[in-house]
Short mmCIF file of C-alpha atoms in Angstrom, two decimals:
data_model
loop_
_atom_site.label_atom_id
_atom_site.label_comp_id
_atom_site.label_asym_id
_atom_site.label_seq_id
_atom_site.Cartn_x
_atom_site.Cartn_y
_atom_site.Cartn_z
CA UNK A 1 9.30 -10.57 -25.72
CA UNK A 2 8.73 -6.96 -25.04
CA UNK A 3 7.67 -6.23 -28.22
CA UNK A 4 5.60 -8.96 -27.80
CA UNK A 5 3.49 -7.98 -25.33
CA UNK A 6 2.96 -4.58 -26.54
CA UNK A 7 1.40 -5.53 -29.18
CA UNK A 8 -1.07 -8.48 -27.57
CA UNK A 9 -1.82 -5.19 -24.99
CA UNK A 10 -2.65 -3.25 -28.21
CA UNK A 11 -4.39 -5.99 -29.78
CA UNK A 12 -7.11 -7.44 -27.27
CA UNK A 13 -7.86 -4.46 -25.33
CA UNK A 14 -9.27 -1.11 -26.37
CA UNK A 15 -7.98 0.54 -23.09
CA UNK A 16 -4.73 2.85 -22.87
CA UNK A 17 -5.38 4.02 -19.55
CA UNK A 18 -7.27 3.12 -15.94
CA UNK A 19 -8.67 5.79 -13.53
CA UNK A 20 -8.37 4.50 -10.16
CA UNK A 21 -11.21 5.97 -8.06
CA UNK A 22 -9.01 5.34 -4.81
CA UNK A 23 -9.58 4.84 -1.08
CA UNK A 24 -12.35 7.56 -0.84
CA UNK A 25 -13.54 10.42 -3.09
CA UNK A 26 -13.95 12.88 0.21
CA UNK A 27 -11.90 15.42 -0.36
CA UNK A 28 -11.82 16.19 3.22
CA UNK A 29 -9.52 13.06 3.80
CA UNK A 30 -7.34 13.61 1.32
CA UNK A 31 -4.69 14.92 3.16
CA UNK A 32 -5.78 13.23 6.68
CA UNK A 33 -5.04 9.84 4.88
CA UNK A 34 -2.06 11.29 2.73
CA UNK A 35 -0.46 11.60 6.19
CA UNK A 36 -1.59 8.57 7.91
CA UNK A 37 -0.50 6.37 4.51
CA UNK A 38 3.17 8.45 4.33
CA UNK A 39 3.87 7.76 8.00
CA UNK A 40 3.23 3.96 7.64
CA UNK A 41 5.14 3.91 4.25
CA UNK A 42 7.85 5.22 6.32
CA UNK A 43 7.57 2.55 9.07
CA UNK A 44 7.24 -0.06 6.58
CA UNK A 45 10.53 0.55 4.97
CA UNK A 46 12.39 1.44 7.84
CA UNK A 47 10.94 -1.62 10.01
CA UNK A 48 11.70 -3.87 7.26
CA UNK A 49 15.03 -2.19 6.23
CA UNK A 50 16.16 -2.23 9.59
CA UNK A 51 15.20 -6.18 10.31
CA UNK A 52 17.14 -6.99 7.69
CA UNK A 53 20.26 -5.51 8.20
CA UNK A 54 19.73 -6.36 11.56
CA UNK A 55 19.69 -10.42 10.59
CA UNK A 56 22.74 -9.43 7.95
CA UNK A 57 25.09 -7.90 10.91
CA UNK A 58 24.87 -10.29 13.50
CA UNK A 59 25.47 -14.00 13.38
CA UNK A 60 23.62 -15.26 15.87
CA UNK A 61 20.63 -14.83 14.13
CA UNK A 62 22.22 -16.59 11.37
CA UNK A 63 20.31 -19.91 11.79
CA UNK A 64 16.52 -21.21 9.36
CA UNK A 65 14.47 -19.17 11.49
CA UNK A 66 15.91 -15.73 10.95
CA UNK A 67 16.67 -16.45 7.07
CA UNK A 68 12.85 -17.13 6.79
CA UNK A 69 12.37 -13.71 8.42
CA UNK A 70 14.82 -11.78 6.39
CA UNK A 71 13.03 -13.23 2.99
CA UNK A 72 9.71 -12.24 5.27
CA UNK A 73 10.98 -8.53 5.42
CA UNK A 74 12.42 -8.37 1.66
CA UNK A 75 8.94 -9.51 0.38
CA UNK A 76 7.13 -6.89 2.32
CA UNK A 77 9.41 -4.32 1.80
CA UNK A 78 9.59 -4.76 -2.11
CA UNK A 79 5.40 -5.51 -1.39
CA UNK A 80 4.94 -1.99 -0.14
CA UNK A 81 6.68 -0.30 -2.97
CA UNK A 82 3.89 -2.05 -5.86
CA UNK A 83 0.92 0.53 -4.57
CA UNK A 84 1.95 2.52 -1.92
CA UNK A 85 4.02 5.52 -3.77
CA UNK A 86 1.18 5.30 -6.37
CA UNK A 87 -1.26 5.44 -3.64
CA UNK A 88 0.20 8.55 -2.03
CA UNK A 89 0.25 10.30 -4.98
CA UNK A 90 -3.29 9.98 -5.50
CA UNK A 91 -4.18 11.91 -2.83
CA UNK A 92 -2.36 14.88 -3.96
CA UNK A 93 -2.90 14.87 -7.76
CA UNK A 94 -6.39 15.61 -9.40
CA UNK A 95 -6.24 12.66 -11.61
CA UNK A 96 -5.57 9.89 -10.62
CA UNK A 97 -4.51 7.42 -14.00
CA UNK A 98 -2.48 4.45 -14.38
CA UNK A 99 -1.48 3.17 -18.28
CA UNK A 100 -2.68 -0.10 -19.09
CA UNK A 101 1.02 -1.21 -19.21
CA UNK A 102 1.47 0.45 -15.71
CA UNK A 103 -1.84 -1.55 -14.60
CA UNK A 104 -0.51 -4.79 -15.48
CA UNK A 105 2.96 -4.56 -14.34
CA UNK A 106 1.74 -3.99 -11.00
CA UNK A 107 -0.85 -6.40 -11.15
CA UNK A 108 1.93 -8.78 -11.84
CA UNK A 109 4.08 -7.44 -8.62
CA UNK A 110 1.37 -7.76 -6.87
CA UNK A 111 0.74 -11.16 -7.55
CA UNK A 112 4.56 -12.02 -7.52
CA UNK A 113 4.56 -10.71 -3.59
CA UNK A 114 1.33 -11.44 -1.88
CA UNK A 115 1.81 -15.35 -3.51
CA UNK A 116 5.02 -15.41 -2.56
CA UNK A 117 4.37 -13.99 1.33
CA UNK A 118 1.72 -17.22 1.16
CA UNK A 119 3.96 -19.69 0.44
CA UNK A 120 6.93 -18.41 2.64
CA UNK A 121 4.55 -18.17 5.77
CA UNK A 122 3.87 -22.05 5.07
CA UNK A 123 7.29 -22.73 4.65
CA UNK A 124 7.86 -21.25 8.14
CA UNK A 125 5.32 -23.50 9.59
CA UNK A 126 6.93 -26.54 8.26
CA UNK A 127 10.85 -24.70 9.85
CA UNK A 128 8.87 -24.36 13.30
CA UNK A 129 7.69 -27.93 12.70
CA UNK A 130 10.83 -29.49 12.42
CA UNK A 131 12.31 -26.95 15.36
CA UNK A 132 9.87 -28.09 18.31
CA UNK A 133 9.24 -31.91 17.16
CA UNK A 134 12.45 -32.87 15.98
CA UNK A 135 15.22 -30.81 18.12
CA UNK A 136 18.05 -33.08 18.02
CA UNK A 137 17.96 -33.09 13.86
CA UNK A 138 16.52 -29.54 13.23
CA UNK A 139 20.56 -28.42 11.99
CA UNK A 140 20.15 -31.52 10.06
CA UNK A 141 17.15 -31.88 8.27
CA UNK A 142 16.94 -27.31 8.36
CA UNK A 143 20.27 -27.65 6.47
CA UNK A 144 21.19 -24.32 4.42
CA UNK A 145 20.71 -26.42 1.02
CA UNK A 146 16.98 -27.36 2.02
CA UNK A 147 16.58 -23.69 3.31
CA UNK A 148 17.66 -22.34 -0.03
CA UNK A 149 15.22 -25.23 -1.94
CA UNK A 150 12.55 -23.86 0.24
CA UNK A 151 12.70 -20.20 -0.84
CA UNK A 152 13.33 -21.23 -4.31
CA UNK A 153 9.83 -22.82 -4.32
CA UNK A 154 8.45 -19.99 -2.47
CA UNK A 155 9.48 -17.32 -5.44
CA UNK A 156 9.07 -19.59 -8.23
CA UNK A 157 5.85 -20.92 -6.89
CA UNK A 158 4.70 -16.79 -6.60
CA UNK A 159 6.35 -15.86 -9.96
CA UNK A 160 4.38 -18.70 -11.98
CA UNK A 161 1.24 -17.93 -10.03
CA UNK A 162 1.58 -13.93 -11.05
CA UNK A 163 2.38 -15.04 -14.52
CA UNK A 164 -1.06 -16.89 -14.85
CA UNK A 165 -2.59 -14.09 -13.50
CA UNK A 166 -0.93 -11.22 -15.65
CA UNK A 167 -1.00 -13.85 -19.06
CA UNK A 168 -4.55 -14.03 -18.40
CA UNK A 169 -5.52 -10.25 -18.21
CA UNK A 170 -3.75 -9.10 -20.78
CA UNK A 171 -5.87 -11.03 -22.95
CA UNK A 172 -9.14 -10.22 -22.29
CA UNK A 173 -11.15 -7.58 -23.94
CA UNK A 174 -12.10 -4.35 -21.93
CA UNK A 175 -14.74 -2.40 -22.41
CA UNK A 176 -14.69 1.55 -22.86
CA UNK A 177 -15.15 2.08 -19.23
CA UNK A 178 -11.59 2.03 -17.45
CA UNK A 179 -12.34 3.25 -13.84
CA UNK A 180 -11.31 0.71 -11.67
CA UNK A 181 -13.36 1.13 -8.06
CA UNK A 182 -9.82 0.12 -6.06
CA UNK A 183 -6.67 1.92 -5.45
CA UNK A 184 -4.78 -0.21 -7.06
CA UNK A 185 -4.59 -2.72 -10.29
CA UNK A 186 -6.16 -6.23 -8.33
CA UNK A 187 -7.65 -9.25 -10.40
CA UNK A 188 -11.19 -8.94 -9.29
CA UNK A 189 -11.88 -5.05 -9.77
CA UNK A 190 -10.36 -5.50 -13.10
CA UNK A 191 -12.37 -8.46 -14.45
CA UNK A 192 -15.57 -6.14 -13.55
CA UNK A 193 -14.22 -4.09 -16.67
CA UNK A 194 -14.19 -6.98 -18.86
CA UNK A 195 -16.64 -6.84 -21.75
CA UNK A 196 -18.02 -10.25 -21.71
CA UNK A 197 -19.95 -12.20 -18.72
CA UNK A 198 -17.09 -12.29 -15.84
CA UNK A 199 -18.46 -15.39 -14.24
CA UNK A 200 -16.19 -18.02 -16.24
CA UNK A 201 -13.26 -15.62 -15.46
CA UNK A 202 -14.05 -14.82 -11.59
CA UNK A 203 -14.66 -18.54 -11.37
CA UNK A 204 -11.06 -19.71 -13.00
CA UNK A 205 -9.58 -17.10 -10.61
CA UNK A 206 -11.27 -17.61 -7.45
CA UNK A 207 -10.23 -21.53 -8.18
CA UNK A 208 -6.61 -20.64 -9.26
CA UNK A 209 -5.96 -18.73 -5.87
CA UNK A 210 -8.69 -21.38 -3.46
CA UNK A 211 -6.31 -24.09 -4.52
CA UNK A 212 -3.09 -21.84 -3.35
CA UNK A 213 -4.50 -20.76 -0.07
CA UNK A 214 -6.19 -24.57 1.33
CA UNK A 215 -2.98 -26.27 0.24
CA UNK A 216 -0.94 -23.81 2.43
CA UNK A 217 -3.64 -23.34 5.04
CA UNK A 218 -3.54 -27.39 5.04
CA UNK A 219 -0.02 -27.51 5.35
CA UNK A 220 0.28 -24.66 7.95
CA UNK A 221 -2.62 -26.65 10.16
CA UNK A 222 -0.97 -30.25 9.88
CA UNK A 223 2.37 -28.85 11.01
CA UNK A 224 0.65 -27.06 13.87
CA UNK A 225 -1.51 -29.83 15.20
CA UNK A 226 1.87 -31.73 15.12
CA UNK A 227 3.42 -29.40 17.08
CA UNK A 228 -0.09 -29.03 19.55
CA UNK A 229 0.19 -32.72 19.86
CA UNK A 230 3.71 -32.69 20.93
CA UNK A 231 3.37 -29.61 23.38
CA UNK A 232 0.28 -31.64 25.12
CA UNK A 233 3.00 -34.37 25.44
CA UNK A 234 5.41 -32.51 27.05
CA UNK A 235 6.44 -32.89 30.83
CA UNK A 236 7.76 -29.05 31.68
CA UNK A 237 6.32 -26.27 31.99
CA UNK A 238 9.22 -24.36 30.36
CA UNK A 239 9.27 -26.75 27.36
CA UNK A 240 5.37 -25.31 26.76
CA UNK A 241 6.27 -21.84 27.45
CA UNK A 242 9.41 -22.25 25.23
CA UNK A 243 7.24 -23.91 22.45
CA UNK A 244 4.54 -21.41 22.25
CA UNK A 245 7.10 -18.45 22.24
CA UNK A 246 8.26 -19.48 19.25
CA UNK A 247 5.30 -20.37 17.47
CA UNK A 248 3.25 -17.10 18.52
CA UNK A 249 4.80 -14.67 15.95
CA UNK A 250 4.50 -16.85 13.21
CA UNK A 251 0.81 -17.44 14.91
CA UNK A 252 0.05 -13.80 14.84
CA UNK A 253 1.24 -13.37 11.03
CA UNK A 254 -0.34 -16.08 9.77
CA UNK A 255 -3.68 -14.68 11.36
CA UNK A 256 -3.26 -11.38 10.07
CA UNK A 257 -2.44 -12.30 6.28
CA UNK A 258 -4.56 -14.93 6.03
CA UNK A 259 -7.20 -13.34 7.95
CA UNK A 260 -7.94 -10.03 6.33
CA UNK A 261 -6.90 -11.65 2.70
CA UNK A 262 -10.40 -14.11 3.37
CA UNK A 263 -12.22 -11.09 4.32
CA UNK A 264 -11.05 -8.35 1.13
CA UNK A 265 -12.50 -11.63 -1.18
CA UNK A 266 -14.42 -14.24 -0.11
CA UNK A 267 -17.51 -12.03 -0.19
CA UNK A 268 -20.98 -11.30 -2.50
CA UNK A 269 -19.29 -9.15 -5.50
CA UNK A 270 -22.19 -6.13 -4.51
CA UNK A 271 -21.48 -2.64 -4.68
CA UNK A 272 -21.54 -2.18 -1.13
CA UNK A 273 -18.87 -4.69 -0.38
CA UNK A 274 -16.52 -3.88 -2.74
CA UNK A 275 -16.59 -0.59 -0.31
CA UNK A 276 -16.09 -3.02 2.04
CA UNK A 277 -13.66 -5.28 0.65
CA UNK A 278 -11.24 -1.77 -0.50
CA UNK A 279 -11.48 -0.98 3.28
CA UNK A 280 -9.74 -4.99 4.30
CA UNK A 281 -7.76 -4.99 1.67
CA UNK A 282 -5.80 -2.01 3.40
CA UNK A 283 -5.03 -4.53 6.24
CA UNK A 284 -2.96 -7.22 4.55
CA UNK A 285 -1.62 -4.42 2.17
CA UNK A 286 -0.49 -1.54 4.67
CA UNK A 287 -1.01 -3.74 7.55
CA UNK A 288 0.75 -6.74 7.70
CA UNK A 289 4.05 -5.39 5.77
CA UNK A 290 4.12 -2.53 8.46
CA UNK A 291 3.16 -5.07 11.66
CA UNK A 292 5.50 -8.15 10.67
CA UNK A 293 9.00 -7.06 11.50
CA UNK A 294 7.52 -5.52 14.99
CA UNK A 295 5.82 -8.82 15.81
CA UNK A 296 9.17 -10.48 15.43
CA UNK A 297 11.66 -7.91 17.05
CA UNK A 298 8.85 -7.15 20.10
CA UNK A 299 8.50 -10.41 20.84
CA UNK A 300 11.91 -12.07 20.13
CA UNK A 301 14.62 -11.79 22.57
CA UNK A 302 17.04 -13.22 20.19
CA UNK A 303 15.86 -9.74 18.40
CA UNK A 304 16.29 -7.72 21.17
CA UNK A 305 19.96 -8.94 22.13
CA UNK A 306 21.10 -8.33 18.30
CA UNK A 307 19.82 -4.67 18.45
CA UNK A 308 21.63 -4.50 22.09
CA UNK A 309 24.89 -5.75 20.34
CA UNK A 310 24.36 -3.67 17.41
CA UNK A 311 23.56 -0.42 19.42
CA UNK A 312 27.22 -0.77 21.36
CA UNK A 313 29.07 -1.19 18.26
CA UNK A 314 27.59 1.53 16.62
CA UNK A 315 28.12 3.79 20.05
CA UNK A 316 31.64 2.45 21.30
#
């Protein structure tokens, strides 16, 4: 299979290597960014690292929720470690190549990650669903084998979706120009390389990830205008303030992936915005993975008690 590959790579494309032109080309920021980037690399991992062990080590955040959030923290943990190493060292080397082979393989990452982060966050919807509507059977119908079914999906559902993606740029024909105006190997600044008209191909891929995104936007809104309509129906004031505490993180990520994803593509393909679109795409790539596990330690108690725990037995 391999072998395979390396020769359909040989065969369809005249390209060995990519230049990636980066964040900027000011060499004045260089090393102002090299820092910023490095110290939320380093938050990323440790956030996520620690979240994760954190869920592991204590089992009263062994329950649906929390096993959501620890595949959550795993995704954007491995997530950061596609671009941002490759990224850093960009801003310290003079040239700044990938291989074609290189290119694709994190193009395929990529994919693998940011469609699997989509289809876990809707996923999550459907666990807070079931958690705030139906109470009495959430340990029922949340059961660990539907759990397990439900990040099966999520992974295979982002594995066949990067394999589509990857299958479909290695075969296409690239011209001699191999700077790619991104800092990393994404579908739509590489299909600007292609030799032919890129309409047909923007078109198949704007479809192919449209579908993705309404049917888990449609999912995520129907299980949260369940969960409106049972909150309005509710008598206490403590069963609202309950309900909305443990919607709100999920709330906040949703925003923030979904958000800043719509505004890096759904936009004119001009040279200005892809400027533009570079400069969002740093939010759901550096962002999110870095903001996620401090949206649901800052705002969990749950959280907060398991690092309490976890802080005496380290220090007893």
């Amino acid at each position: 299979m391999p072998h395979m590959m390396q020769m359909t790579m040989k065969n369809d494309s005249s390209v060995s290597e990519f230049f990636l032109m980066g964040l900027t080309d000011q060499p004045e920021l260089q090393l102002p960014l090299f820092i910023l980037f490095l110290v939320n690399y380093t938050v990323t991992v440790m956030g996520n690292l620690s979240l994760m062990n954190l869920i592991c080590l204590n089992s009263n955040l062994h329950t649906p929720m929390y096993f959501f959030i620890f595949n959550l923290s795993f995704i954007d943990f491995c997530y950061s470690l596609v671009f941002t190493p490759k990224m850093l060292m960009s801003f310290v080397l003079e040239k700044n190549t990938i291989s074609f082979r290189g290119c694709m393989t994190q193009l395929f990452f990529f994919c693998l990650f940011v469609n699997s982060e989509s289809y876990l966050l809707t996923a999550m919807a459907y666990d807070r669903y079931v958690a705030i509507c139906q109470p009495l059977l959430y340990k029922v119908v949340m059961s660990p084998k539907l759990c397990c079914l439900l990040i099966f999906g999520t992974y295979s559902m982002g594995l066949i979706s990067a394999l589509f993606h990857t299958s479909f740029m290695i075969r296409l024909r690239f011209c001699d120009s191999n700077i790619i105006n991104h800092y990393m190997c994404d579908i739509f600044p590489l299909l600007r390389l292609y030799c032919s008209n890129t309409y047909v191909n923007e078109l198949v891929s704007s479809v192919v990830v449209g579908i993705a995104i309404i049917l888990c936007c449609l999912i995520i809104f129907i299980s949260y205008a369940l969960i409106l309509f049972n909150i309005i129906h509710m008598s206490s004031g403590k069963g609202w303030s309950k309900a909305l505490g443990t919607c709100g993180s999920h709330i906040i990520t949703v925003c923030l992936f979904y958000g800043s994803g719509l505004l890096a593509y759904v936009k004119p393909s001009s040279a200005e915005t892809v400027g533009q679109g570079k400069f969002f795409s740093v939010f759901y790539t550096f962002l999110v993975p870095m903001l996620n596990p401090l949206i649901y330690s800052l705002r969990n108690k749950d959280v907060k008690l398991a690092v309490k725990k976890t802080w005496k037995r380290l220090t007893s």
